[in-house]
Amino acid sequence: MSEQTVITNIGTLLSGRLDEPVLDADALLLEDGAIAAIGHTADLRGDAAELDAKGTTVLPGLVDNHVHPVMGDYTPRQFQSSYLEGYVHGGVTTVVSAGEVHTPGRPKERAGTKALAMLAHKTFTAFRPLGAKIHAGALLLEDGLTEDDFAELAAEGVHLVGEIGISSVQDAPTAAQMTRWAQAAGMTVTVHVGGTSVPTSRSVDAAFVVEVKPDVAAHVNGGPTAAAIDDVARILDETDAVVEIVHNGNVRAARDVTQLVADRGQLHRLVVGTDSPAGTGVVPLGVLRTMSWISALGGLSGPVTVATATGNTTAARRIPGGVIAVGEPADLVVGDAPDGSQAGDLCAALEAGDTPSIAGVLTDGKLVVTKSRNTPPPLRRPSFWG
Ligand SMILES: [Zn+2]
């Protein structure tokens, strides 16, 4: 027997895609953990268990493009556990590692860095806090890695290279060579951009990024110190990388980068992350808050902003999720304006600079959050609230 759920009376259904950010539908049929149909309440209502959204907004589960996990739901950087569960309460259902850099005693040579990436990938494939998908095992580039190493790791499922600039490979020609090997093996590669993050890393300018040509130019608004806006323009001009805005960064630069990318008509190249846990801490609402900055300060509409934190990221990372489409995983957020907001719904709340309310979260079609422990309550309460 298949397991069916229908979400009805959706006030606004956001696709997570820039080409059609708001869908002309008010109901979703979920079957066996995936989205089975998109339509209207009267048509989709049937024998399935019903979740009445009561006019709230439904959107794809948010994707945090920049997290530094270790093993399990614990971070030695901030001595905190269960933080990834807290992120799900902030609407995040997919997490992408930028490298397991906080691992105590992290090995900094060829065999050790490979082992760490493979172990992190394999443990987080099986370990899913509240059903969230943690894409971990982001290989940190150390001197001596060979082309065969990338192929070997890719064959075991490792599909990420962690932030270049943190580990021992610091010269652009070596980083570029390893990036070519990684990309040929199907991996996506991230480069740390801007000022030094912690005393052991380095500052990275546009010339380095242009030579390395990664898939992701990390935290161009600062991690935590922002790159020059001219460097961001050069990265947009001379590479195909997506540019990332993070919570652990500079707020004014977040605004300037958003406007730069929008002015150039390249919003498909904008993605969102937290860059956490970091010195700025564990941030369960980091993706939501960064979205409110880029919408309220950068001038993007709510639906477009949602795409930058969902479908843009899964497209850049070539991973499932991030969009409302038949066959995609039913990883969903039910949200609204927070109670007391001047705004009338989730999108208007983002545009006003408020942090939206998370009224519910589903992973693989199952309700895992019915009342966020981290956001204010919603203006309207869906049937499952509480
Ligand atoms: Zn960084």
Short mmCIF file of C-alpha atoms and ligand atoms in Angstrom, two decimals:
data_model
loop_
_atom_site.label_atom_id
_atom_site.label_comp_id
_atom_site.label_asym_id
_atom_site.label_seq_id
_atom_site.Cartn_x
_atom_site.Cartn_y
_atom_site.Cartn_z
CA MET A 1 0.00 0.00 0.00
CA SER A 2 1.31 3.40 -0.90
CA GLU A 3 1.23 6.15 1.68
CA GLN A 4 -0.65 9.26 0.53
CA THR A 5 -1.01 12.71 2.03
CA VAL A 6 -2.70 15.73 0.50
CA ILE A 7 -1.93 19.31 1.50
CA THR A 8 -4.98 21.47 0.82
CA ASN A 9 -5.97 25.15 0.90
CA ILE A 10 -2.45 26.42 0.27
CA GLY A 11 -2.54 30.22 0.16
CA THR A 12 0.59 30.57 -1.97
CA LEU A 13 2.54 27.71 -3.53
CA LEU A 14 6.15 28.62 -4.35
CA SER A 15 8.02 26.44 -6.84
CA GLY A 16 11.64 27.21 -5.92
CA ARG A 17 12.29 27.99 -9.59
CA LEU A 18 13.04 31.41 -11.03
CA ASP A 19 11.16 30.77 -14.27
CA GLU A 20 7.78 30.24 -12.57
CA PRO A 21 8.27 31.12 -8.89
CA VAL A 22 4.55 31.06 -7.97
CA LEU A 23 2.46 28.07 -9.08
CA ASP A 24 -1.21 28.32 -10.04
CA ALA A 25 -2.29 25.60 -7.62
CA ASP A 26 -3.46 25.27 -4.02
CA ALA A 27 -2.92 21.60 -3.26
CA LEU A 28 -0.18 18.96 -3.35
CA LEU A 29 -0.56 15.20 -3.36
CA LEU A 30 2.35 13.35 -1.75
CA GLU A 31 2.91 9.65 -2.25
CA ASP A 32 5.68 7.45 -0.85
CA GLY A 33 7.85 10.42 0.08
CA ALA A 34 7.61 12.23 -3.25
CA ILE A 35 5.42 14.89 -4.83
CA ALA A 36 2.83 12.95 -6.88
CA ALA A 37 0.54 15.74 -8.13
CA ILE A 38 0.19 19.53 -8.09
CA GLY A 39 -3.33 20.87 -8.46
CA HIS A 40 -6.41 22.13 -6.75
CA THR A 41 -7.96 21.17 -3.45
CA ALA A 42 -11.27 19.98 -4.92
CA ASP A 43 -9.48 17.69 -7.40
CA LEU A 44 -6.77 16.22 -5.20
CA ARG A 45 -8.79 15.68 -2.05
CA GLY A 46 -9.63 11.99 -1.82
CA ASP A 47 -8.85 9.17 0.54
CA ALA A 48 -5.46 10.56 1.42
CA ALA A 49 -4.71 11.93 4.87
CA GLU A 50 -5.32 15.68 4.72
CA LEU A 51 -3.15 18.51 6.00
CA ASP A 52 -5.13 21.75 5.71
CA ALA A 53 -2.67 24.60 5.16
CA LYS A 54 -5.42 27.14 6.02
CA GLY A 55 -4.13 29.75 3.59
CA THR A 56 -0.45 29.61 4.56
CA THR A 57 2.46 29.39 2.11
CA VAL A 58 4.04 26.12 1.01
CA LEU A 59 7.54 26.07 -0.43
CA PRO A 60 10.36 23.59 -1.00
CA GLY A 61 12.42 22.78 2.07
CA LEU A 62 15.28 25.25 2.31
CA VAL A 63 18.81 24.29 1.29
CA ASP A 64 21.75 25.51 3.35
CA ASN A 65 24.64 25.57 0.89
CA HIS A 66 27.32 26.12 3.52
CA VAL A 67 27.57 24.11 6.72
CA HIS A 68 30.63 22.65 8.43
CA PRO A 69 29.35 19.42 10.01
CA VAL A 70 31.63 16.93 11.75
CA MET A 71 30.07 13.58 12.66
CA GLY A 72 26.58 13.18 14.04
CA ASP A 73 24.56 16.13 15.26
CA TYR A 74 27.37 17.73 17.23
CA THR A 75 29.74 20.62 16.60
CA PRO A 76 33.00 20.92 18.50
CA ARG A 77 33.34 24.48 17.15
CA GLN A 78 30.54 25.65 19.46
CA PHE A 79 30.25 22.62 21.76
CA GLN A 80 26.63 22.15 20.78
CA SER A 81 24.59 19.09 19.96
CA SER A 82 21.28 18.64 18.12
CA TYR A 83 21.95 21.80 16.14
CA LEU A 84 21.05 20.18 12.81
CA GLU A 85 17.63 19.33 14.25
CA GLY A 86 17.38 22.99 15.16
CA TYR A 87 18.05 23.87 11.51
CA VAL A 88 15.10 21.73 10.42
CA HIS A 89 13.00 23.83 12.80
CA GLY A 90 14.27 26.78 10.74
CA GLY A 91 12.89 25.25 7.54
CA VAL A 92 16.11 23.63 6.28
CA THR A 93 15.69 20.11 4.88
CA THR A 94 18.92 19.86 2.89
CA VAL A 95 22.39 20.74 4.10
CA VAL A 96 25.51 20.88 1.93
CA SER A 97 28.90 20.57 3.59
CA ALA A 98 31.68 23.01 2.80
CA GLY A 99 34.15 20.70 4.53
CA GLU A 100 34.45 18.88 7.83
CA VAL A 101 37.08 21.37 8.93
CA HIS A 102 36.14 21.39 12.57
CA THR A 103 36.92 17.72 13.11
CA PRO A 104 39.23 17.60 16.13
CA GLY A 105 42.65 16.45 14.97
CA ARG A 106 41.62 16.69 11.32
CA PRO A 107 44.19 14.80 9.23
CA LYS A 108 46.03 17.11 6.87
CA GLU A 109 47.59 14.67 4.41
CA ARG A 110 46.43 12.65 1.44
CA ALA A 111 45.25 9.40 3.04
CA GLY A 112 43.65 11.08 6.04
CA THR A 113 41.74 13.71 4.11
CA LYS A 114 40.34 11.04 1.79
CA ALA A 115 39.32 8.87 4.73
CA LEU A 116 37.59 11.79 6.44
CA ALA A 117 35.60 12.71 3.33
CA MET A 118 34.51 9.13 2.77
CA LEU A 119 33.56 8.56 6.41
CA ALA A 120 31.61 11.84 6.65
CA HIS A 121 29.80 11.07 3.41
CA LYS A 122 28.87 7.56 4.47
CA THR A 123 27.82 8.39 8.02
CA PHE A 124 25.62 11.31 6.98
CA THR A 125 24.01 9.25 4.23
CA ALA A 126 22.61 7.05 7.00
CA PHE A 127 22.26 9.69 9.73
CA ARG A 128 19.43 12.12 9.01
CA PRO A 129 18.27 14.44 11.82
CA LEU A 130 14.46 14.73 11.47
CA GLY A 131 14.86 13.28 7.98
CA ALA A 132 17.04 16.11 6.69
CA LYS A 133 19.45 15.23 3.89
CA ILE A 134 22.99 16.08 4.95
CA HIS A 135 25.33 16.08 1.95
CA ALA A 136 28.59 15.72 3.83
CA GLY A 137 32.04 14.46 3.03
CA ALA A 138 33.44 17.51 1.28
CA LEU A 139 37.02 16.61 0.42
CA LEU A 140 39.55 19.12 1.72
CA LEU A 141 42.41 19.50 -0.74
CA GLU A 142 45.76 18.46 0.68
CA ASP A 143 49.07 18.27 -1.16
CA GLY A 144 49.70 14.97 -2.93
CA LEU A 145 46.15 14.09 -3.99
CA THR A 146 46.08 12.44 -7.43
CA GLU A 147 43.54 12.25 -10.25
CA ASP A 148 42.82 8.64 -9.25
CA ASP A 149 41.96 9.76 -5.71
CA PHE A 150 39.10 11.91 -7.01
CA ALA A 151 37.76 9.08 -9.15
CA GLU A 152 38.00 6.65 -6.23
CA LEU A 153 36.08 8.98 -3.89
CA ALA A 154 33.47 9.80 -6.52
CA ALA A 155 32.85 6.09 -7.05
CA GLU A 156 32.05 5.87 -3.32
CA GLY A 157 29.53 8.71 -3.59
CA VAL A 158 31.66 11.67 -2.45
CA HIS A 159 30.50 14.55 -4.64
CA LEU A 160 31.83 17.66 -2.94
CA VAL A 161 35.16 19.42 -2.56
CA GLY A 162 35.21 21.57 0.58
CA GLU A 163 36.27 25.18 0.69
CA ILE A 164 39.60 25.68 -1.00
CA GLY A 165 41.71 28.12 1.02
CA ILE A 166 41.31 26.34 4.36
CA SER A 167 43.52 23.30 3.75
CA SER A 168 47.14 22.89 2.61
CA VAL A 169 46.56 23.44 -1.12
CA GLN A 170 46.81 27.22 -1.29
CA ASP A 171 48.48 27.94 -4.63
CA ALA A 172 46.21 28.61 -7.57
CA PRO A 173 47.82 26.26 -10.14
CA THR A 174 47.58 23.22 -7.84
CA ALA A 175 44.05 24.16 -6.76
CA ALA A 176 43.04 24.57 -10.42
CA GLN A 177 44.52 21.19 -11.39
CA MET A 178 42.72 19.39 -8.55
CA THR A 179 39.51 21.25 -9.38
CA ARG A 180 39.69 19.94 -12.97
CA TRP A 181 40.13 16.39 -11.65
CA ALA A 182 37.24 16.81 -9.19
CA GLN A 183 34.88 18.26 -11.78
CA ALA A 184 35.79 15.52 -14.26
CA ALA A 185 34.77 13.03 -11.57
CA GLY A 186 31.41 14.79 -11.20
CA MET A 187 32.14 16.70 -8.00
CA THR A 188 31.23 20.31 -7.31
CA VAL A 189 33.99 22.51 -5.91
CA THR A 190 33.80 25.46 -3.51
CA VAL A 191 36.38 28.21 -3.05
CA HIS A 192 36.51 30.39 0.07
CA VAL A 193 36.28 34.01 -1.09
CA GLY A 194 37.22 37.14 0.82
CA GLY A 195 39.05 37.71 4.06
CA THR A 196 40.59 35.07 6.28
CA SER A 197 38.00 33.18 8.35
CA VAL A 198 40.09 31.66 11.12
CA PRO A 199 43.80 32.03 11.85
CA THR A 200 44.73 28.90 9.85
CA SER A 201 43.00 29.85 6.57
CA ARG A 202 43.87 32.48 3.96
CA SER A 203 42.37 35.44 2.13
CA VAL A 204 41.23 34.75 -1.43
CA ASP A 205 40.74 37.33 -4.17
CA ALA A 206 39.05 37.24 -7.57
CA ALA A 207 42.28 36.38 -9.43
CA PHE A 208 42.50 33.09 -7.49
CA VAL A 209 38.85 32.24 -8.15
CA VAL A 210 39.20 33.04 -11.86
CA GLU A 211 42.19 30.73 -12.16
CA VAL A 212 40.61 27.87 -10.18
CA LYS A 213 37.11 28.15 -11.75
CA PRO A 214 35.10 26.46 -8.99
CA ASP A 215 31.36 25.72 -9.06
CA VAL A 216 30.69 27.83 -5.97
CA ALA A 217 32.32 31.10 -4.92
CA ALA A 218 31.62 30.85 -1.20
CA HIS A 219 30.38 33.70 0.96
CA VAL A 220 31.18 36.57 -1.36
CA ASN A 221 29.52 38.82 1.26
CA GLY A 222 32.10 37.66 3.78
CA GLY A 223 32.92 34.61 5.78
CA PRO A 224 32.93 36.80 7.81
CA THR A 225 34.90 39.54 5.99
CA ALA A 226 33.51 40.58 2.61
CA ALA A 227 35.39 40.57 -0.68
CA ALA A 228 35.46 43.78 -2.72
CA ILE A 229 32.34 44.18 -4.86
CA ASP A 230 34.59 44.54 -7.93
CA ASP A 231 35.95 41.07 -7.15
CA VAL A 232 32.39 39.70 -7.15
CA ALA A 233 31.76 41.36 -10.52
CA ARG A 234 34.92 39.81 -11.90
CA ILE A 235 33.91 36.35 -10.64
CA LEU A 236 30.54 36.77 -12.39
CA ASP A 237 32.26 37.91 -15.60
CA GLU A 238 35.11 35.44 -15.79
CA THR A 239 33.77 32.21 -14.26
CA ASP A 240 30.55 30.18 -14.33
CA ALA A 241 30.47 29.83 -10.54
CA VAL A 242 27.40 30.58 -8.47
CA VAL A 243 28.00 33.24 -5.83
CA GLU A 244 26.92 32.56 -2.28
CA ILE A 245 25.55 34.93 0.35
CA VAL A 246 25.79 33.69 3.92
CA HIS A 247 24.52 34.59 7.35
CA ASN A 248 28.06 34.57 8.74
CA GLY A 249 28.92 37.63 6.64
CA ASN A 250 28.61 41.31 6.02
CA VAL A 251 25.01 42.56 5.77
CA ARG A 252 25.76 45.55 3.55
CA ALA A 253 27.72 43.34 1.17
CA ALA A 254 24.76 40.94 1.10
CA ARG A 255 22.65 43.82 -0.19
CA ASP A 256 25.29 44.98 -2.71
CA VAL A 257 25.90 41.47 -4.11
CA THR A 258 22.16 40.85 -4.47
CA GLN A 259 21.72 44.09 -6.39
CA LEU A 260 24.79 43.39 -8.56
CA VAL A 261 23.56 39.93 -9.53
CA ALA A 262 20.00 41.19 -10.14
CA ASP A 263 21.21 44.13 -12.26
CA ARG A 264 23.12 41.68 -14.45
CA GLY A 265 20.10 39.43 -14.91
CA GLN A 266 21.98 36.53 -13.34
CA LEU A 267 19.81 35.62 -10.37
CA HIS A 268 20.16 31.93 -11.21
CA ARG A 269 23.76 32.35 -9.97
CA LEU A 270 22.79 33.44 -6.46
CA VAL A 271 22.66 30.87 -3.62
CA VAL A 272 22.26 31.10 0.15
CA GLY A 273 23.99 29.46 3.10
CA THR A 274 24.82 30.05 6.71
CA ASP A 275 28.57 29.25 6.88
CA SER A 276 27.96 27.70 10.27
CA PRO A 277 28.81 26.56 12.85
CA ALA A 278 31.38 29.34 12.87
CA GLY A 279 32.58 32.10 15.13
CA THR A 280 29.10 33.61 14.73
CA GLY A 281 27.72 30.40 16.14
CA VAL A 282 25.04 27.88 15.32
CA VAL A 283 22.22 29.65 13.49
CA PRO A 284 18.98 27.67 13.21
CA LEU A 285 17.25 30.57 11.44
CA GLY A 286 20.32 31.58 9.44
CA VAL A 287 18.93 30.72 6.01
CA LEU A 288 15.62 32.44 6.73
CA ARG A 289 17.34 35.54 8.04
CA THR A 290 19.73 35.72 5.10
CA MET A 291 16.70 35.45 2.81
CA SER A 292 15.08 38.39 4.59
CA TRP A 293 18.26 40.46 4.05
CA ILE A 294 18.48 39.76 0.35
CA SER A 295 14.77 40.41 -0.10
CA ALA A 296 14.25 43.44 2.14
CA LEU A 297 17.63 45.08 1.48
CA GLY A 298 18.53 43.66 -1.94
CA GLY A 299 15.07 44.22 -3.38
CA LEU A 300 14.21 40.68 -4.54
CA SER A 301 10.58 39.57 -4.33
CA GLY A 302 9.70 36.87 -1.81
CA PRO A 303 9.13 34.14 -4.42
CA VAL A 304 12.42 34.90 -6.20
CA THR A 305 14.24 34.97 -2.87
CA VAL A 306 12.89 31.51 -2.05
CA ALA A 307 14.35 30.20 -5.33
CA THR A 308 17.81 31.45 -4.34
CA ALA A 309 17.63 29.32 -1.20
CA THR A 310 16.11 26.23 -2.83
CA GLY A 311 16.09 25.41 -6.56
CA ASN A 312 19.12 27.54 -7.43
CA THR A 313 21.22 25.58 -4.97
CA THR A 314 20.08 22.08 -5.88
CA ALA A 315 20.67 22.92 -9.56
CA ALA A 316 24.19 24.19 -8.84
CA ARG A 317 24.93 21.12 -6.69
CA ARG A 318 23.11 18.68 -9.01
CA ILE A 319 21.23 17.15 -6.06
CA PRO A 320 17.51 16.30 -5.69
CA GLY A 321 15.00 18.60 -4.01
CA GLY A 322 14.66 22.35 -3.84
CA VAL A 323 11.69 22.53 -6.22
CA ILE A 324 8.00 21.71 -6.21
CA ALA A 325 7.66 19.33 -9.14
CA VAL A 326 6.19 15.88 -9.65
CA GLY A 327 8.70 13.20 -8.72
CA GLU A 328 10.79 15.44 -6.48
CA PRO A 329 11.20 14.52 -2.80
CA ALA A 330 8.35 15.80 -0.62
CA ASP A 331 10.66 17.96 1.48
CA LEU A 332 8.41 20.92 2.20
CA VAL A 333 7.97 23.94 4.43
CA VAL A 334 4.62 25.35 5.52
CA GLY A 335 5.20 28.97 6.51
CA ASP A 336 3.54 32.29 7.07
CA ALA A 337 4.16 35.80 8.24
CA PRO A 338 4.94 35.72 11.95
CA ASP A 339 2.15 36.65 14.31
CA GLY A 340 2.27 40.41 14.85
CA SER A 341 4.07 41.17 11.59
CA GLN A 342 3.02 44.09 9.43
CA ALA A 343 3.14 41.60 6.56
CA GLY A 344 0.25 39.37 5.51
CA ASP A 345 2.10 36.26 4.33
CA LEU A 346 5.53 34.62 4.16
CA CYS A 347 6.68 36.46 1.04
CA ALA A 348 5.58 39.83 2.34
CA ALA A 349 7.37 39.08 5.61
CA LEU A 350 10.64 38.45 3.74
CA GLU A 351 10.16 41.62 1.71
CA ALA A 352 9.56 43.57 4.94
CA GLY A 353 12.70 42.15 6.56
CA ASP A 354 10.88 39.99 9.10
CA THR A 355 11.93 36.42 9.79
CA PRO A 356 9.01 34.25 8.61
CA SER A 357 7.26 31.74 10.81
CA ILE A 358 7.76 28.03 10.20
CA ALA A 359 4.40 26.35 10.82
CA GLY A 360 5.44 22.90 9.66
CA VAL A 361 8.17 20.91 7.93
CA LEU A 362 7.90 17.66 5.99
CA THR A 363 10.80 15.46 4.99
CA ASP A 364 10.10 12.66 2.53
CA GLY A 365 6.38 13.38 2.91
CA LYS A 366 6.32 12.99 6.69
CA LEU A 367 5.49 15.81 9.08
CA VAL A 368 8.57 16.18 11.28
CA VAL A 369 7.89 19.67 12.64
CA THR A 370 4.38 20.79 13.53
CA LYS A 371 5.34 23.90 15.47
CA SER A 372 8.83 25.31 15.06
CA ARG A 373 10.67 25.64 18.33
CA ASN A 374 12.70 28.48 16.84
CA THR A 375 10.37 30.88 15.02
CA PRO A 376 7.45 33.00 16.19
CA PRO A 377 4.01 31.43 15.64
CA PRO A 378 2.31 31.97 12.27
CA LEU A 379 -0.47 34.41 11.50
CA ARG A 380 -2.69 31.47 10.41
CA ARG A 381 -2.51 28.02 11.95
CA PRO A 382 -2.63 24.97 9.72
CA SER A 383 -4.76 22.01 10.80
CA PHE A 384 -1.79 20.12 12.20
CA TRP A 385 -0.43 23.07 14.22
CA GLY A 386 0.86 22.18 17.64
ZN ZN B 1 35.08 30.14 4.21
#
